[in-house]
Amino acid sequence: MIGKRFFHQAEVTMARLIMRRGPQPGKVFELTEDVISIGSGMRNTITIVDADVSREHCRLTRMMMDYEVADLDSVRGTFVSGQRITGNWMLRPGHVIELGEHVTLEYDRPRATEELRQRSAESSNLLQSDVPDEHFYPSLVVMVGPNPGQVFPLKTADVSIGRDSTNDVVIVDPEISRMHLILHWKDNNYQLEDIGSTNGTTLNGVPVESKKIYPLQTDDVMVLATRVELRYTWEPEAVRREIVSISNTPGKLTTKELVQSDTAENQIFKSRTKRQTSNLGTGIAPGSLVDHIFIAYARPDWSTIVAPIVAAAQDGGFNTWVEQYLQPGQDDWTTAVEQALSECWMLLVVISPESMESRHIRLSYRYFFNRNKPVISLLYAGVHDLPPELKNGPIIRYDNANRKQTFSDLVDEIKRQRKLHS
């Protein structure tokens, strides 16, 4: 697969708590902050005045899509689905939080795409339509190829794609056939058919057979020939913003250019790092990441700096965890990141303009700070101003002229933090 997938906040609607029992049954509390305090005191994010609720009763901390709840030594206790919690408890949609005996809150996080599809189905009286709804239709976004970030709305029963100007979607690339493929609208979704293209089509990395129909799902990736990648999505603006922000970063190479411009040293680091980290899996086994360092970074920085960091840390005797070989936004990625946040003893943040714009990286370092776990920043590419949490912590400055010394300083700082927190 040429391009990359990104996790977007737009994929999920706002999480919320619904009071089922208590002083205001039915009241909905929208969860908009990364850290939310609940208690009877007026300074809390959510104030619930009840005899069972302590002044500072519990705290919710966002972990990717959902929240983790922790009791704050409340008198009456905090319970999740009937079990009193003593540490941190990961919430899932449908979980019931009880504050003492008289206050019950239901945790809910509906998916945006499910809601939109439901509204679309209701507006058409649940009948199959011949064309997409005029207010709710999918799109194709150019991930790699001419005009990355370009959005092609899909609104007709059949959408032809090719380099000829008569197509509905025209992509000028010499490897793409004049009439390359067609998307057919059926059962309120599109299906893909390659119509005998010369250089072929792949769907999610699997070659497509000519004249065979392939139903599409949101976030499916199709590659036309070898140089053009398109993402099928119901939320094109979220995808487009990511592509445009990367391509417009001054002096920043595209992912394809990074791969092509790797030095021999980076190629050695890459092969060595992949061999050492790709077997980590998703960290599903409880306790498997307690001796690991969580490395948070922007994916475009992987080959130039992150892979060498992983190798240097492992040469220094430290285990590392990265999410490079998982697909952002997928269930296994979310599960793995949440477990890594909970179990890893230290966080290393690779600072670059892209990483500082990442919401899930911001959540990661705030999560570690809230639990008094060590955080080291490696200043790889300059940013205008570091967040306060990172500015006051240990910072290693990357020296391109002396990479070896940079990695040596980093390993020394990791060792120092290990002693301080052992």
mmCIF file of N, CA and C in Angstrom, residues 34-87:
data_model
loop_
_atom_site.group_PDB
_atom_site.id
_atom_site.type_symbol
_atom_site.label_atom_id
_atom_site.label_comp_id
_atom_site.label_asym_id
_atom_site.label_seq_id
_atom_site.Cartn_x
_atom_site.Cartn_y
_atom_site.Cartn_z
ATOM 1 N N ASP A 34 -10.130 16.470 27.540
ATOM 2 C CA ASP A 34 -9.294 15.275 27.638
ATOM 3 C C ASP A 34 -9.269 14.720 29.054
ATOM 4 N N VAL A 35 -9.406 15.598 30.049
ATOM 5 C CA VAL A 35 -9.469 15.180 31.450
ATOM 6 C C VAL A 35 -10.724 15.791 32.060
ATOM 7 N N ILE A 36 -11.569 14.960 32.662
ATOM 8 C CA ILE A 36 -12.857 15.413 33.191
ATOM 9 C C ILE A 36 -12.994 14.955 34.637
ATOM 10 N N SER A 37 -13.200 15.901 35.533
ATOM 11 C CA SER A 37 -13.397 15.575 36.939
ATOM 12 C C SER A 37 -14.887 15.563 37.258
ATOM 13 N N ILE A 38 -15.299 14.629 38.111
ATOM 14 C CA ILE A 38 -16.697 14.497 38.515
ATOM 15 C C ILE A 38 -16.773 14.517 40.031
ATOM 16 N N GLY A 39 -17.667 15.314 40.575
ATOM 17 C CA GLY A 39 -17.829 15.379 42.021
ATOM 18 C C GLY A 39 -18.900 16.386 42.393
ATOM 19 N N SER A 40 -19.117 16.551 43.683
ATOM 20 C CA SER A 40 -20.143 17.489 44.149
ATOM 21 C C SER A 40 -19.617 18.916 44.249
ATOM 22 N N GLY A 41 -18.286 19.077 44.216
ATOM 23 C CA GLY A 41 -17.696 20.415 44.289
ATOM 24 C C GLY A 41 -17.919 21.198 43.007
ATOM 25 N N MET A 42 -18.066 22.511 43.114
ATOM 26 C CA MET A 42 -18.400 23.352 41.975
ATOM 27 C C MET A 42 -17.238 23.508 40.996
ATOM 28 N N ARG A 43 -16.031 23.154 41.386
ATOM 29 C CA ARG A 43 -14.884 23.303 40.500
ATOM 30 C C ARG A 43 -14.710 22.123 39.557
ATOM 31 N N ASN A 44 -15.514 21.101 39.707
ATOM 32 C CA ASN A 44 -15.408 19.935 38.839
ATOM 33 C C ASN A 44 -15.923 20.250 37.440
ATOM 34 N N THR A 45 -15.449 19.472 36.473
ATOM 35 C CA THR A 45 -15.972 19.598 35.112
ATOM 36 C C THR A 45 -17.459 19.246 35.088
ATOM 37 N N ILE A 46 -17.812 18.176 35.791
ATOM 38 C CA ILE A 46 -19.206 17.770 35.927
ATOM 39 C C ILE A 46 -19.553 17.781 37.415
ATOM 40 N N THR A 47 -20.503 18.615 37.791
ATOM 41 C CA THR A 47 -20.899 18.729 39.191
ATOM 42 C C THR A 47 -22.213 17.988 39.412
ATOM 43 N N ILE A 48 -22.207 17.047 40.357
ATOM 44 C CA ILE A 48 -23.409 16.291 40.709
ATOM 45 C C ILE A 48 -23.626 16.435 42.213
ATOM 46 N N VAL A 49 -24.655 17.154 42.569
ATOM 47 C CA VAL A 49 -24.926 17.417 43.984
ATOM 48 C C VAL A 49 -25.778 16.277 44.535
ATOM 49 N N ASP A 50 -25.143 15.404 45.289
ATOM 50 C CA ASP A 50 -25.822 14.258 45.891
ATOM 51 C C ASP A 50 -25.010 13.813 47.094
ATOM 52 N N ALA A 51 -25.709 13.307 48.108
ATOM 53 C CA ALA A 51 -25.034 12.901 49.342
ATOM 54 C C ALA A 51 -24.023 11.791 49.112
ATOM 55 N N ASP A 52 -24.222 10.949 48.086
ATOM 56 C CA ASP A 52 -23.308 9.841 47.807
ATOM 57 C C ASP A 52 -22.063 10.268 47.039
ATOM 58 N N VAL A 53 -22.086 11.484 46.499
ATOM 59 C CA VAL A 53 -20.992 11.934 45.634
ATOM 60 C C VAL A 53 -20.022 12.783 46.438
ATOM 61 N N SER A 54 -18.756 12.378 46.456
ATOM 62 C CA SER A 54 -17.723 13.135 47.170
ATOM 63 C C SER A 54 -17.416 14.424 46.426
ATOM 64 N N ARG A 55 -16.756 15.350 47.127
ATOM 65 C CA ARG A 55 -16.421 16.632 46.511
ATOM 66 C C ARG A 55 -15.589 16.411 45.254
ATOM 67 N N GLU A 56 -14.599 15.532 45.322
ATOM 68 C CA GLU A 56 -13.822 15.116 44.145
ATOM 69 C C GLU A 56 -13.957 13.603 44.089
ATOM 70 N N HIS A 57 -14.871 13.119 43.281
ATOM 71 C CA HIS A 57 -15.259 11.701 43.342
ATOM 72 C C HIS A 57 -14.444 10.820 42.389
ATOM 73 N N CYS A 58 -14.410 11.169 41.094
ATOM 74 C CA CYS A 58 -13.665 10.361 40.134
ATOM 75 C C CYS A 58 -13.195 11.248 38.984
ATOM 76 N N ARG A 59 -12.315 10.671 38.154
ATOM 77 C CA ARG A 59 -11.752 11.427 37.035
ATOM 78 C C ARG A 59 -11.771 10.561 35.783
ATOM 79 N N LEU A 60 -12.155 11.165 34.655
ATOM 80 C CA LEU A 60 -12.105 10.502 33.352
ATOM 81 C C LEU A 60 -10.933 11.070 32.564
ATOM 82 N N THR A 61 -10.137 10.185 31.959
ATOM 83 C CA THR A 61 -9.008 10.604 31.140
ATOM 84 C C THR A 61 -9.154 9.973 29.767
ATOM 85 N N ARG A 62 -9.115 10.791 28.724
ATOM 86 C CA ARG A 62 -9.305 10.270 27.377
ATOM 87 C C ARG A 62 -8.117 9.406 26.962
ATOM 88 N N MET A 63 -8.432 8.249 26.405
ATOM 89 C CA MET A 63 -7.428 7.383 25.804
ATOM 90 C C MET A 63 -7.895 7.072 24.393
ATOM 91 N N MET A 64 -7.408 7.810 23.407
ATOM 92 C CA MET A 64 -7.826 7.661 22.021
ATOM 93 C C MET A 64 -9.319 7.952 21.887
ATOM 94 N N MET A 65 -10.139 6.943 21.577
ATOM 95 C CA MET A 65 -11.557 7.197 21.322
ATOM 96 C C MET A 65 -12.381 7.199 22.593
ATOM 97 N N ASP A 66 -11.958 6.472 23.613
ATOM 98 C CA ASP A 66 -12.749 6.336 24.830
ATOM 99 C C ASP A 66 -12.032 6.941 26.033
ATOM 100 N N TYR A 67 -12.647 6.803 27.194
ATOM 101 C CA TYR A 67 -12.107 7.360 28.424
ATOM 102 C C TYR A 67 -11.778 6.248 29.417
ATOM 103 N N GLU A 68 -10.836 6.575 30.295
ATOM 104 C CA GLU A 68 -10.489 5.706 31.411
ATOM 105 C C GLU A 68 -10.972 6.403 32.688
ATOM 106 N N VAL A 69 -11.605 5.649 33.590
ATOM 107 C CA VAL A 69 -12.121 6.235 34.816
ATOM 108 C C VAL A 69 -11.263 5.786 35.997
ATOM 109 N N ALA A 70 -11.016 6.705 36.906
ATOM 110 C CA ALA A 70 -10.256 6.409 38.121
ATOM 111 C C ALA A 70 -10.963 7.037 39.309
ATOM 112 N N ASP A 71 -11.100 6.278 40.391
ATOM 113 C CA ASP A 71 -11.703 6.798 41.605
ATOM 114 C C ASP A 71 -10.700 7.688 42.335
ATOM 115 N N LEU A 72 -11.172 8.780 42.926
ATOM 116 C CA LEU A 72 -10.295 9.729 43.627
ATOM 117 C C LEU A 72 -10.470 9.605 45.140
ATOM 118 N N ASP A 73 -10.375 8.374 45.635
ATOM 119 C CA ASP A 73 -10.532 8.097 47.072
ATOM 120 C C ASP A 73 -11.873 8.601 47.597
ATOM 121 N N SER A 74 -12.918 8.378 46.823
ATOM 122 C CA SER A 74 -14.253 8.800 47.237
ATOM 123 C C SER A 74 -14.738 7.977 48.422
ATOM 124 N N VAL A 75 -15.636 8.545 49.204
ATOM 125 C CA VAL A 75 -16.143 7.864 50.394
ATOM 126 C C VAL A 75 -17.031 6.683 50.017
ATOM 127 N N ARG A 76 -17.952 6.889 49.073
ATOM 128 C CA ARG A 76 -18.919 5.861 48.691
ATOM 129 C C ARG A 76 -18.436 4.956 47.561
ATOM 130 N N GLY A 77 -17.336 5.331 46.926
ATOM 131 C CA GLY A 77 -16.768 4.481 45.899
ATOM 132 C C GLY A 77 -17.321 4.725 44.505
ATOM 133 N N THR A 78 -16.548 4.269 43.513
ATOM 134 C CA THR A 78 -16.948 4.317 42.112
ATOM 135 C C THR A 78 -17.023 2.886 41.587
ATOM 136 N N PHE A 79 -18.119 2.560 40.923
ATOM 137 C CA PHE A 79 -18.345 1.205 40.431
ATOM 138 C C PHE A 79 -18.562 1.254 38.923
ATOM 139 N N VAL A 80 -18.025 0.264 38.213
ATOM 140 C CA VAL A 80 -18.273 0.120 36.781
ATOM 141 C C VAL A 80 -18.914 -1.243 36.560
ATOM 142 N N SER A 81 -20.151 -1.217 36.049
ATOM 143 C CA SER A 81 -20.910 -2.450 35.802
ATOM 144 C C SER A 81 -20.942 -3.341 37.041
ATOM 145 N N GLY A 82 -21.122 -2.694 38.191
ATOM 146 C CA GLY A 82 -21.296 -3.428 39.435
ATOM 147 C C GLY A 82 -20.026 -3.747 40.193
ATOM 148 N N GLN A 83 -18.858 -3.462 39.615
ATOM 149 C CA GLN A 83 -17.586 -3.789 40.284
ATOM 150 C C GLN A 83 -16.892 -2.517 40.753
ATOM 151 N N ARG A 84 -16.540 -2.492 42.043
ATOM 152 C CA ARG A 84 -15.856 -1.308 42.572
ATOM 153 C C ARG A 84 -14.443 -1.244 42.011
ATOM 154 N N ILE A 85 -14.054 -0.070 41.532
ATOM 155 C CA ILE A 85 -12.736 0.067 40.918
ATOM 156 C C ILE A 85 -11.756 0.636 41.936
ATOM 157 N N THR A 86 -10.537 0.131 41.867
ATOM 158 C CA THR A 86 -9.477 0.601 42.756
ATOM 159 C C THR A 86 -8.333 1.244 41.978
ATOM 160 N N GLY A 87 -8.250 0.929 40.681
ATOM 161 C CA GLY A 87 -7.217 1.544 39.848
ATOM 162 C C GLY A 87 -7.863 2.301 38.709
#
